[in-house]
Coordinates of C-alpha atoms in Angstrom, one line a residue:
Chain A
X1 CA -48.3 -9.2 -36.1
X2 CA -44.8 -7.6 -35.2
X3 CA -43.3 -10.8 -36.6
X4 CA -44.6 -10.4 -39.9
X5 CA -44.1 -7.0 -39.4
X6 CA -40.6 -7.4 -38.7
X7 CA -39.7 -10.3 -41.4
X8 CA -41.4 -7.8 -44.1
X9 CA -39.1 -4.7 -43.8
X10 CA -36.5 -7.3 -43.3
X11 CA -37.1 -8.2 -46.8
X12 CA -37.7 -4.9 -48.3
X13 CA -34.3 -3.6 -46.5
X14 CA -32.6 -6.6 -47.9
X15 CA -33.8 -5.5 -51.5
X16 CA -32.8 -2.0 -51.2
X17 CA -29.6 -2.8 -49.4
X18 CA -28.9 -4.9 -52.7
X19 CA -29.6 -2.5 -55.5
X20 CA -28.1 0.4 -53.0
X21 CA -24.7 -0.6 -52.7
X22 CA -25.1 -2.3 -56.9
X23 CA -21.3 -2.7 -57.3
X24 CA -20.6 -4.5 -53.6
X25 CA -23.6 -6.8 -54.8
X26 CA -21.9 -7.5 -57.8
X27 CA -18.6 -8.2 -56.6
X28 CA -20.1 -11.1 -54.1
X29 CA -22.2 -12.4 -56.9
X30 CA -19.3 -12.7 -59.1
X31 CA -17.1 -14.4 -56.4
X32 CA -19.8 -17.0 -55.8
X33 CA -20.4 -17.1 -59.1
X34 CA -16.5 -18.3 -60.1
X35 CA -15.9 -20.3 -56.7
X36 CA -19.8 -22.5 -57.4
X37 CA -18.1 -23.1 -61.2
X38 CA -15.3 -24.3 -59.9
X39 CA -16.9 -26.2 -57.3
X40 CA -19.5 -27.7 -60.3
X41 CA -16.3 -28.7 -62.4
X42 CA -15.3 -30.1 -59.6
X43 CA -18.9 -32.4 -58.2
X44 CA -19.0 -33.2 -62.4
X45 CA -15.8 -34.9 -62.3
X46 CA -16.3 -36.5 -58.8
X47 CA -19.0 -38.6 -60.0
X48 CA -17.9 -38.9 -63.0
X49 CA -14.7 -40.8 -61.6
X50 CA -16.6 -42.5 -59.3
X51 CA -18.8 -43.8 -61.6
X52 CA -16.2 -45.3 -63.9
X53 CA -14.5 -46.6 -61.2
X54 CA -17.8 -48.8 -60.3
X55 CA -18.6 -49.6 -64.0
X56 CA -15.0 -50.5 -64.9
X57 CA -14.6 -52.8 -61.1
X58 CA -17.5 -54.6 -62.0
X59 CA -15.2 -55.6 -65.6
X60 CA -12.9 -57.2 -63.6
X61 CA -13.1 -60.7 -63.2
X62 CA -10.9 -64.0 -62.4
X63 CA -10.3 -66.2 -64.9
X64 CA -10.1 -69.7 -63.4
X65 CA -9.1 -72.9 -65.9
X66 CA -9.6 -76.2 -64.5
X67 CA -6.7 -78.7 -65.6
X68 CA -6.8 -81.1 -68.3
X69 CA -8.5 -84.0 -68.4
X70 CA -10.6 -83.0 -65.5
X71 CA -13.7 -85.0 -65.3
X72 CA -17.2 -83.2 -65.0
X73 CA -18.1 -84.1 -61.0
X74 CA -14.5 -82.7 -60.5
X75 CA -15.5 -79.4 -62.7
X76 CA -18.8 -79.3 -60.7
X77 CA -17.2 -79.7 -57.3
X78 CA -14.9 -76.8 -57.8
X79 CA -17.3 -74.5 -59.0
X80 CA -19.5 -75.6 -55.7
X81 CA -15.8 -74.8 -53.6
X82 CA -15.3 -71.4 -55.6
X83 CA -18.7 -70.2 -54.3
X84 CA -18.4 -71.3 -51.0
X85 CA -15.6 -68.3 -50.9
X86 CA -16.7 -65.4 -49.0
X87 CA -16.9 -62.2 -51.3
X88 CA -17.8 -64.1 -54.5
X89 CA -20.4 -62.1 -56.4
X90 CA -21.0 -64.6 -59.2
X91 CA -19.2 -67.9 -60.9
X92 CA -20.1 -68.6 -64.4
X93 CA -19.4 -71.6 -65.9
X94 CA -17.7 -71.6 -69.5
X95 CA -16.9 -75.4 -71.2
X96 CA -14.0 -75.3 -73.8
X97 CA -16.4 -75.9 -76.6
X98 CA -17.7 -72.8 -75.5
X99 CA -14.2 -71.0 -75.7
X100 CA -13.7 -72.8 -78.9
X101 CA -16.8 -71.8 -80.4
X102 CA -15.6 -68.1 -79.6
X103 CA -12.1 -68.3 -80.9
X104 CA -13.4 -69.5 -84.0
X105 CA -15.4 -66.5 -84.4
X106 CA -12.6 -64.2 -83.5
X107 CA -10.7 -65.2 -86.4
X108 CA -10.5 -67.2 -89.7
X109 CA -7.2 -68.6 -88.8
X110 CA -8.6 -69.6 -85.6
X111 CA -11.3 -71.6 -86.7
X112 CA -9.3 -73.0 -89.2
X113 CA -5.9 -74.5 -86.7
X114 CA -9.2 -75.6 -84.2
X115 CA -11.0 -77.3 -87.1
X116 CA -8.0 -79.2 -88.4
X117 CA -7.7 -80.2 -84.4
X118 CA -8.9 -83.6 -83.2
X119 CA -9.7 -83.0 -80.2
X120 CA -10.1 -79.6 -78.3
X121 CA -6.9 -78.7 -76.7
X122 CA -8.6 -75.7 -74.9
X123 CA -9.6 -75.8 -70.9
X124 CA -12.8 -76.0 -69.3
X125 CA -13.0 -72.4 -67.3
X126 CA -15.1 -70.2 -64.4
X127 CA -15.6 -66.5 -64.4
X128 CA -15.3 -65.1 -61.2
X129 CA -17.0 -62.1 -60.1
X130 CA -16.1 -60.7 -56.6
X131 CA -18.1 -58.1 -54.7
X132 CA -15.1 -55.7 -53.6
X133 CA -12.4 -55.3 -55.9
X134 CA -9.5 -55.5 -53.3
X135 CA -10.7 -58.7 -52.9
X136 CA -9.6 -60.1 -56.1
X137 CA -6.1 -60.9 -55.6
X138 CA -6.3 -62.7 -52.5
X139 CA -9.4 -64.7 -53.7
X140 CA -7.4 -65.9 -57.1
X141 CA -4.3 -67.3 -54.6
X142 CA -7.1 -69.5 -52.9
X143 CA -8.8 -70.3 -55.8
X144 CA -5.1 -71.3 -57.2
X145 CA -4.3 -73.9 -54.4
X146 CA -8.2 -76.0 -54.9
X147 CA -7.1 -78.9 -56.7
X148 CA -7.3 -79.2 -60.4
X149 CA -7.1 -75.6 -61.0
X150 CA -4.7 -75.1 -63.7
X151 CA -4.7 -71.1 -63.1
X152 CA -6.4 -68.5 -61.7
X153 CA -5.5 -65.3 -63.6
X154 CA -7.0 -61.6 -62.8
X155 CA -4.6 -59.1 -65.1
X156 CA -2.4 -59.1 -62.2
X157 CA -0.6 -56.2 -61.8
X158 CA -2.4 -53.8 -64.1
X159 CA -5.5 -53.9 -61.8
X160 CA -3.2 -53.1 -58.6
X161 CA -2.5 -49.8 -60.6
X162 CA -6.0 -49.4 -62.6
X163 CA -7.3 -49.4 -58.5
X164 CA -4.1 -47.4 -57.1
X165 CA -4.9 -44.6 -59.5
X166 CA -8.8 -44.4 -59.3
X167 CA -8.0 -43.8 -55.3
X168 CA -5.9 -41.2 -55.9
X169 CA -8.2 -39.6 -58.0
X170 CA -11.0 -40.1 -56.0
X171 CA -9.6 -38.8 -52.8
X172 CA -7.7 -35.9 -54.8
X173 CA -11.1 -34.8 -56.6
X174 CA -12.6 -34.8 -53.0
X175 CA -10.4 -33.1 -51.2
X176 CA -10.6 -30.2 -54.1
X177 CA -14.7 -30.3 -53.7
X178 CA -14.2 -29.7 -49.5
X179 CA -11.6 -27.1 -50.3
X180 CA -13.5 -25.0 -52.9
X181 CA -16.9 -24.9 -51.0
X182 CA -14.5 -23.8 -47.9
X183 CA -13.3 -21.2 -49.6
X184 CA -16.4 -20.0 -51.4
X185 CA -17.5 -19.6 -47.9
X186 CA -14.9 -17.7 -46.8
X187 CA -15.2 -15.4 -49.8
X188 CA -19.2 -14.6 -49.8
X189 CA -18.6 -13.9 -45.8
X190 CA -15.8 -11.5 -46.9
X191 CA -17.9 -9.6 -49.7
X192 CA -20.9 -9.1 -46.9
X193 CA -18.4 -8.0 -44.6
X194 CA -17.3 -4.9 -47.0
X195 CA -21.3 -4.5 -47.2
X196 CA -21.8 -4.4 -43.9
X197 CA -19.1 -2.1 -43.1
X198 CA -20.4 0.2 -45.2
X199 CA -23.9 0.0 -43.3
X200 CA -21.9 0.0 -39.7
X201 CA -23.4 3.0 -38.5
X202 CA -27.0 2.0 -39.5
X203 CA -26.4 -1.2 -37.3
X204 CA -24.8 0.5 -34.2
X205 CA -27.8 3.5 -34.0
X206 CA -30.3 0.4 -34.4
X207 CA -28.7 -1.3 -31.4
X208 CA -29.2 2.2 -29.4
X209 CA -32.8 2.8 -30.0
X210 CA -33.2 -0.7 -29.3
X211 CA -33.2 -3.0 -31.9
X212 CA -33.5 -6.9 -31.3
X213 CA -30.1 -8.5 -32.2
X214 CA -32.1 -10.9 -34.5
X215 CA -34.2 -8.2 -36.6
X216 CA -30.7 -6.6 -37.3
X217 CA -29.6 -9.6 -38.3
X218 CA -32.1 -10.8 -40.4
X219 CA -32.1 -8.6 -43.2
X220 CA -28.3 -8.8 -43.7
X221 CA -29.2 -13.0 -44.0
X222 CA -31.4 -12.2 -46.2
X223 CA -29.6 -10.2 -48.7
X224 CA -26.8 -13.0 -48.0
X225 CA -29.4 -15.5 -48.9
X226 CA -30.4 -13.2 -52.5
X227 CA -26.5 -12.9 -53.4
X228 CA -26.0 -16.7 -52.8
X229 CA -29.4 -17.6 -55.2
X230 CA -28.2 -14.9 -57.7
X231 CA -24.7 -16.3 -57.8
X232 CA -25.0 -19.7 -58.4
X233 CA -27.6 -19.2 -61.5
X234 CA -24.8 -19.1 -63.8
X235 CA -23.2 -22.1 -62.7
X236 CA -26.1 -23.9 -62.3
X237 CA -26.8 -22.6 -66.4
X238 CA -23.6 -23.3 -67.2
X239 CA -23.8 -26.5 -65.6
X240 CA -26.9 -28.0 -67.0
X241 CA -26.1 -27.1 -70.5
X242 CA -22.3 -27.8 -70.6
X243 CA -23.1 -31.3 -69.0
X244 CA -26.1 -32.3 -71.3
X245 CA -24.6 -31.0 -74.9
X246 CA -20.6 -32.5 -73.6
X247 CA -22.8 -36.2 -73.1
X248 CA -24.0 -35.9 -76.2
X249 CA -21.1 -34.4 -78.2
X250 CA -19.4 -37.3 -77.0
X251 CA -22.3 -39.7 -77.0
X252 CA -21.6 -40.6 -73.0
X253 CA -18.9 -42.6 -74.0
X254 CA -15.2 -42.4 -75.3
X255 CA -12.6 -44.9 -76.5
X256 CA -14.6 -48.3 -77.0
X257 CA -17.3 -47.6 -74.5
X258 CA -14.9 -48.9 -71.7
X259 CA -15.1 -45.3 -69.8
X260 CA -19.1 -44.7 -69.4
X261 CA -20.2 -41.2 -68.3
X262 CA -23.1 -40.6 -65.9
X263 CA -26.3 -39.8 -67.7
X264 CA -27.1 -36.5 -67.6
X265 CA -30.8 -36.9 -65.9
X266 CA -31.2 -36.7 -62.9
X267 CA -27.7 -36.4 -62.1
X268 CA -27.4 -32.7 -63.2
X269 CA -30.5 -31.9 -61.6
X270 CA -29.2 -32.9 -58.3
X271 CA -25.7 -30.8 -58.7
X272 CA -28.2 -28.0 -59.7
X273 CA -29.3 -28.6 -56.4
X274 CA -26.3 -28.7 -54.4
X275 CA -25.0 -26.0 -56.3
X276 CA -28.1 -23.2 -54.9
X277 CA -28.1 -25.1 -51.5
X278 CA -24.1 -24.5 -51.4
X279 CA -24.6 -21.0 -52.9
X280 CA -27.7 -19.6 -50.2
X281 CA -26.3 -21.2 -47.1
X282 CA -23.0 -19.8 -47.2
X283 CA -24.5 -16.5 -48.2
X284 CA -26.4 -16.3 -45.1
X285 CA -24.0 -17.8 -42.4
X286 CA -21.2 -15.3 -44.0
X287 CA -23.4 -12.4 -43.7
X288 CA -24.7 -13.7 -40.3
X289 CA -21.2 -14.3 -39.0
X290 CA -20.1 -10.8 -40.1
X291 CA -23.2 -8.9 -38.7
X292 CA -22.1 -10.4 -35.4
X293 CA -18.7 -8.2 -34.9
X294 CA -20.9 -4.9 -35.5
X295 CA -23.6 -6.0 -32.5
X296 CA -20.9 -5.7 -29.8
X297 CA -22.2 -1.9 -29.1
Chain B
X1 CA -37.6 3.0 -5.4
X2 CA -35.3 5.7 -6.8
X3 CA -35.0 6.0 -11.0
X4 CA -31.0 5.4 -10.9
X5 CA -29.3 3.7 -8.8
X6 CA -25.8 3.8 -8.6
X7 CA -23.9 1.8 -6.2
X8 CA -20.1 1.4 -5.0
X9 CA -19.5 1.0 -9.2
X10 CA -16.0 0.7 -10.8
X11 CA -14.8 0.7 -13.9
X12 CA -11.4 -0.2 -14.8
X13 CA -11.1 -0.7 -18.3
X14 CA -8.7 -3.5 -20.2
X15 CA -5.5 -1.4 -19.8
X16 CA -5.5 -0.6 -16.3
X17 CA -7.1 2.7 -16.6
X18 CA -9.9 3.5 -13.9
X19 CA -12.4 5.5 -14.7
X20 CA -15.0 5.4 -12.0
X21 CA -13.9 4.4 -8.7
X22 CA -16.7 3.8 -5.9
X23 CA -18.8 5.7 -7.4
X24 CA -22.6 5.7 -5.6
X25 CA -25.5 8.3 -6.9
X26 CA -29.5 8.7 -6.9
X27 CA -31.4 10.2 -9.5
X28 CA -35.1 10.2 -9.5
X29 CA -37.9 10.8 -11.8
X30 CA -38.2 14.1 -13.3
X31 CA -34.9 15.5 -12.5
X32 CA -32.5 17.3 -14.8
X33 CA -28.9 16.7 -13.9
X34 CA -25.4 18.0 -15.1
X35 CA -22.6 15.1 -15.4
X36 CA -19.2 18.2 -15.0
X37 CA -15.7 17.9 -14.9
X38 CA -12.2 17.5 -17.1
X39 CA -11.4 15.7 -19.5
X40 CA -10.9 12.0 -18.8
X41 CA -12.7 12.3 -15.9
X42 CA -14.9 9.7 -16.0
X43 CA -17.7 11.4 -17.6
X44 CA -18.6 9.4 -20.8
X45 CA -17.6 6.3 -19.0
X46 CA -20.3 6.7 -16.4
X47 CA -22.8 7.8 -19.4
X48 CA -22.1 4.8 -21.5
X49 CA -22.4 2.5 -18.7
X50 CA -26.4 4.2 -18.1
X51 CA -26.9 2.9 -21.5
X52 CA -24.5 -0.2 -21.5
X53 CA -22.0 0.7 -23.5
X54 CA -19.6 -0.3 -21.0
X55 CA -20.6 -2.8 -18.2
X56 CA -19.9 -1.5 -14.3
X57 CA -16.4 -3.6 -13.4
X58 CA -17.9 -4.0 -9.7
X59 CA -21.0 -2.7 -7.9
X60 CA -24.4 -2.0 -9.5
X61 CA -26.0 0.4 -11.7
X62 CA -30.1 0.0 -11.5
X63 CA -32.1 1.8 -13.8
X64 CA -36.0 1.5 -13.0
X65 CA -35.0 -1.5 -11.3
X66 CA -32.8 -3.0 -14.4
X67 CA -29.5 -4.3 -13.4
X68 CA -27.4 -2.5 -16.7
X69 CA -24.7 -4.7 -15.9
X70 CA -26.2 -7.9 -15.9
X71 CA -28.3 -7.8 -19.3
X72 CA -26.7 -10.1 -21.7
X73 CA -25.8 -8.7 -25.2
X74 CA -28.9 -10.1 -26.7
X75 CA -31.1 -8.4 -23.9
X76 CA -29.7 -4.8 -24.0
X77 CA -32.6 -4.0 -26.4
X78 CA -35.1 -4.2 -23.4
X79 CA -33.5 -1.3 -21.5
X80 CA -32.6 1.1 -24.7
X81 CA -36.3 0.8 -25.9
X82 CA -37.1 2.4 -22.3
X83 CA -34.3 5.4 -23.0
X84 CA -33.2 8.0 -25.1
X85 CA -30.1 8.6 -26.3
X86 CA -28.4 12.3 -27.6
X87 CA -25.2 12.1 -29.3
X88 CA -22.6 14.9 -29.5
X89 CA -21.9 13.7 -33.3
X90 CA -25.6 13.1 -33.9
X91 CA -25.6 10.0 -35.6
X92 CA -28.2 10.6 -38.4
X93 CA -28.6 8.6 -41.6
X94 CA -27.2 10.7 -44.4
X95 CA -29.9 9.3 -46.2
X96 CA -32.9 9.0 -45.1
X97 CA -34.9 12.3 -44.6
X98 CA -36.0 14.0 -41.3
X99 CA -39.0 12.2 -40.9
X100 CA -37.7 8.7 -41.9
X101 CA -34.5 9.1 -39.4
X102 CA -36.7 9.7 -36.1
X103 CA -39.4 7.0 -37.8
X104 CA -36.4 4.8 -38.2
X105 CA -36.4 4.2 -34.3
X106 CA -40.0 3.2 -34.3
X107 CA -39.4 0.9 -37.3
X108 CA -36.6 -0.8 -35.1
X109 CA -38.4 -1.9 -32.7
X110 CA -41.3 -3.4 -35.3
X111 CA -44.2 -0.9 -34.8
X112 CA -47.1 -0.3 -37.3
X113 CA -46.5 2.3 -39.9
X114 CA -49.8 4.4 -39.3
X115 CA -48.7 4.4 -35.4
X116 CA -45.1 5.6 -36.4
X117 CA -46.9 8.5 -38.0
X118 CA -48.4 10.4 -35.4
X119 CA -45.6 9.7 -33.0
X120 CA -43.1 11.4 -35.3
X121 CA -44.6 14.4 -35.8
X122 CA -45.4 14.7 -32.3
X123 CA -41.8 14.5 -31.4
X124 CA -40.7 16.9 -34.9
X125 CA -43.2 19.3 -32.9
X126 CA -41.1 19.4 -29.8
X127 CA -38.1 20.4 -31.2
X128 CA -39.2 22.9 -33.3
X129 CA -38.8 20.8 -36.8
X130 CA -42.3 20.1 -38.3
X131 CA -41.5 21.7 -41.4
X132 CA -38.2 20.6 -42.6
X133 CA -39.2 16.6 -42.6
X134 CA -38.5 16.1 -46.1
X135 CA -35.0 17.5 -45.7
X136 CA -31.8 15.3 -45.9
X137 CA -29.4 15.9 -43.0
X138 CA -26.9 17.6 -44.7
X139 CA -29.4 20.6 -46.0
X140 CA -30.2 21.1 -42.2
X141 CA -27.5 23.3 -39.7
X142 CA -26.1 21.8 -36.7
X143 CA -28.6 22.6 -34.3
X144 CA -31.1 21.4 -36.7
X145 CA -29.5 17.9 -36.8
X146 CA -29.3 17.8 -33.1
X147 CA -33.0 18.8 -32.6
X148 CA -33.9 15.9 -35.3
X149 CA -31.2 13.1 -32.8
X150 CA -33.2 14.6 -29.8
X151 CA -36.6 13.9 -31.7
X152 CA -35.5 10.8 -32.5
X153 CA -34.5 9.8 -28.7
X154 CA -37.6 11.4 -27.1
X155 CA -40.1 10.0 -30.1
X156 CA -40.3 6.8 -28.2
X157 CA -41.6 8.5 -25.1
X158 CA -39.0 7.4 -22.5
X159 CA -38.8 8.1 -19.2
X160 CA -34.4 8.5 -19.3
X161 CA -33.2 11.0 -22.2
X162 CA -28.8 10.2 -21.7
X163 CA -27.2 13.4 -23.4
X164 CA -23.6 12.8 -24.1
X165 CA -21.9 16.9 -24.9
X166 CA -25.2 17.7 -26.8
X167 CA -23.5 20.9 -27.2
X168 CA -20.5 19.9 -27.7
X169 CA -20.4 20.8 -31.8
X170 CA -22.9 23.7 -31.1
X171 CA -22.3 27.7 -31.2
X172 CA -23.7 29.2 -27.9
X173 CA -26.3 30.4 -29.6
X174 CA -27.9 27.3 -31.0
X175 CA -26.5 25.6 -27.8
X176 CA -29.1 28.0 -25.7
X177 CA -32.2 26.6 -28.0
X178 CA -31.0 23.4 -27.6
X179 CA -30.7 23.7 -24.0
X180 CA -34.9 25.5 -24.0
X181 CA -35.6 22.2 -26.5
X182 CA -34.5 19.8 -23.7
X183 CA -35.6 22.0 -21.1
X184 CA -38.7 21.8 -22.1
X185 CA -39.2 18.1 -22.5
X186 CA -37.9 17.7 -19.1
X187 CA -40.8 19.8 -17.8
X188 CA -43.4 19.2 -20.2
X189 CA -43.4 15.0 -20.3
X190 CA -41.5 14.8 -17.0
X191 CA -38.4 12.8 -19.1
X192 CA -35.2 12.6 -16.5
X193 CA -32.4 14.1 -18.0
X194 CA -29.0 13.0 -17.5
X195 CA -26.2 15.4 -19.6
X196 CA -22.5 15.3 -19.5
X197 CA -21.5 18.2 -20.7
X198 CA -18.2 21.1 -20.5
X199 CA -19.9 24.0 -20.9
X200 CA -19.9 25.9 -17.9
X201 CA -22.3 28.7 -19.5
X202 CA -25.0 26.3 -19.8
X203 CA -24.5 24.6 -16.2
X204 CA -24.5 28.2 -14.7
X205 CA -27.8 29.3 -16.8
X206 CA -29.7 26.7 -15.8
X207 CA -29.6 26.3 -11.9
X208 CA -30.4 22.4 -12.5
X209 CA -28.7 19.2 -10.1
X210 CA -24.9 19.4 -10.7
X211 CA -22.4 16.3 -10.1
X212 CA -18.7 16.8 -10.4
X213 CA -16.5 14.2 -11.0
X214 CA -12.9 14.3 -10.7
X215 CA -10.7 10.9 -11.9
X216 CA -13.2 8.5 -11.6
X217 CA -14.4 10.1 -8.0
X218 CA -17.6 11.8 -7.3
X219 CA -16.4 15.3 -5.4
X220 CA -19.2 17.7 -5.7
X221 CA -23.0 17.1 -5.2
X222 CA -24.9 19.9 -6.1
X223 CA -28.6 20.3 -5.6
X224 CA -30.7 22.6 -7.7
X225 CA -29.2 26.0 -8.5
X226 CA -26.5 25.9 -5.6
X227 CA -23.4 25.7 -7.9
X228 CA -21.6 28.0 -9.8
X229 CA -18.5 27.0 -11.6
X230 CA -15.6 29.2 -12.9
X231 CA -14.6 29.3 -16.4
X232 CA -11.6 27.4 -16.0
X233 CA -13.4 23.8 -15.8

């Protein structure tokens, strides 16, 4: 078959073209090579953020106390009124001997001031769990005006900012992703260029004893495709490694287990992923797209 | 149906220059002709535009019945695979060997390797070159490297071999073999020969069809052996 015929010295001219022009080859690989670390940096810290983002949102909660004195029915009609609120994820229910219990735990002192205590001067209280974050402040100023609420607090304030800053950084860390793979692209297509200028006259004495515009093509896209592969094996080594012994170096966690990494499996897998799919694609529409200029004869 | 048909064609090229204006010519199987005249007279223009190079501006160049100036970019592979093309700068690949530079054509165009075989020596036999195929372009002379470009534009048999100044880098001497090589293939496989050429040696010698263009405008027709030109030209 011509096809196969075609596809085959496609593939052999691709390998030669590599290993004949060694230190072009190199230069793309090296290019793709730094641009795909950066971009892996980049896709590690991404989810990374995004992660803890999730993981630290779904801490936040609203605290509601009922006032004192407030009978049970009351208790258990506002609890029925706070889930009625669109956006609530979950209420849970904690009595003050439950709070007391706690604070005795917490601290000798504590249980020692409760103990000598009559009666229990702490409040019976919800937790409030909401769906979207950017809900809670509205939601604890309804909550606030139900009757016998004593207060509905949610760390006002400091989660405005804990939110404020996780959106910069999740639109920053983004915006650096798009921007590296952009210009990974734009480097790969320049390194095939300066191969394919050096094959120029190959290309225009194919078009004149009548070459197809596609088997011309194709073995440039293929050696695009090899440099792409070959450059994002380090990266994708460096990558797999760095990520699994940095989790447990740091045993996926740091300061108090509040900030949670992403485990390792299949996560890195995946970027592994990315990182040849980003790596082979751009090869070959940068080789493609410089091939074009040369089949204008 | 003639083999090329030229009719009422123009050229004008991007910066106002026109180098072929109403320009109509037949040429029909078998012939030889001579493309004469100055300098940036139109001569390469209307060569390039028999292999689309450059697209006619208005009117219609036909080449066994292929409108050259309607095939898209991605199409102009169906007409070169049905010509031959002679450079005056040869346009070999420094390296690959004899053989592998004419076999490179068949390759192009996807054929099998035990049918490129054959076909390549067959066309190193017409020029004269069946025993230097394992040399390198730059071991071989001049005329050597022209005789491996014209094995290389004849070794897909075509019916059109386009000869842009084949001599135009060549002593007389090795110009006149060239001029028996192509000779030959004219005769002997009935190829049509279009040359451009300034050589006014050659064009005397050979008593073939003569065209002389001046600016862009056809002025001199001649038919086999009827023209003689001066030195000066």
């Amino acid at each position: 078959m011509k096809v196969f015929r075609i596809i085959g010295r496609s593939i052999r001219d691709s390998f030669k073209s590599v290993f004949r022009n060694f230190s072009l080859s190199m230069a793309s690989v090296i290019c793709t090579t730094i641009t795909l670390v950066l971009v892996a940096i980049a896709i590690v810290l991404t989810v990374n953020v995004n992660h803890i983002t999730k993981t630290m949102e779904e801490e936040l909660t609203i605290v509601v106390y009922a006032k004192k004195g407030t009978k049970e029915d009351q208790v258990n009609e506002l609890e029925k009124k706070i889930k009625e609120i669109k956006g609530i994820k979950e209420v849970v229910y904690k009595s003050k001997e439950e709070w007391k219990l706690e604070m005795k735990e917490y601290s000798d002192t504590l249980e020692v001031t409760l103990d000598y205590l009559d009666n229990n001067p702490l409040l019976d209280s919800f937790i409030v769990k909401v769906n979207d974050v950017e809900d809670l402040s509205p939601i604890a100023k309804q909550i606030k005006k139900f009757d016998g609420v004593e207060s509905a607090n949610y760390g006002e304030g400091m989660v405005e900012d804990i939110i404020g800053v996780f959106n910069v950084i999740k639109t920053a860390t983004l915006v650096v992703v798009v921007a590296l793979v952009l210009v990974t692209a734009f480097l790969i297509s320049n390194t095939i260029k300066l191969t394919i200028f050096s094959r120029r006259n190959e290309i225009e004495i194919m078009r004149l004893v009548g070459s197809s515009n596609i088997s011309i093509k194709l073995p440039f896209i293929i050696e695009g495709f090899l440099l792409g592969i070959v450059g994002s094996l380090i990266p994708i080594i460096l990558t797999v490694y760095g990520y699994i012994i940095a989790y447990e170096k740091l045993g996926g966690k740091v300061s108090f287990g509040v900030i949670e990494f992403v485990k390792p499996m299949p996560f890195i897998l995946y970027t592994a992923l990315i990182l040849v799919a980003i790596g082979s694609i751009v090869g070959m529409i940068g080789s493609s797209r410089a091939v074009r200029k040369y089949l204008k004869i | 149906m003639r083999f090329i048909q030229i009719k009422n064609c123009y050229k004008v090229y991007k910066n106002g220059v026109t180098a072929i204006a109403d320009l109509t010519l037949n040429v029909d199987k078998g012939e030889f002709v001579f493309v004469i005249g100055a300098s940036g007279c139109g001569k390469s223009t209307l060569i390039k535009m028999l292999y689309r190079e450059e697209k006619p501006t208005k009117g219609e160049v036909l080449i066994g019945g292929i409108s050259v100036g309607k095939l898209r970019n991605r199409t102009v592979y169906k007409l070169r695979r049905k010509l031959g093309i002679v450079f005056q700068d040869f346009k070999l690949l420094p390296k690959l060997t004899v053989y592998e530079n004419v076999a490179f054509a068949l390759e192009c165009i996807g054929m099998k390797s035990k049918d490129i075989r054959p076909k390549v020596l067959k066309a190193l036999e017409h020029v004269g070159l069946k025993d230097k195929t394992r040399s390198f372009p730059s071991e071989l002379s001049g005329g050597e490297q022209q005789r491996v470009c014209i094995a290389r534009a004849i070794v897909n048999e075509p019916k059109l071999l386009i000869c842009d100044e084949p001599t135009g880098n060549l002593d007389p001497k090795t110009s006149k073999e060239i001029m028996t090589v192509l000779d030959t293939i004219n005769k002997d496989l009935g190829t049509t020969i279009v040359m451009a050429t300034h050589d006014s040696e050659i064009v005397n010698r050979m008593k073939k069809r003569v065209i002389v263009l001046d600016n862009g405008v056809l002025v001199e027709d001649h038919m086999k052996g009827s023209f003689k030109i001066s030195e000066s030209v």
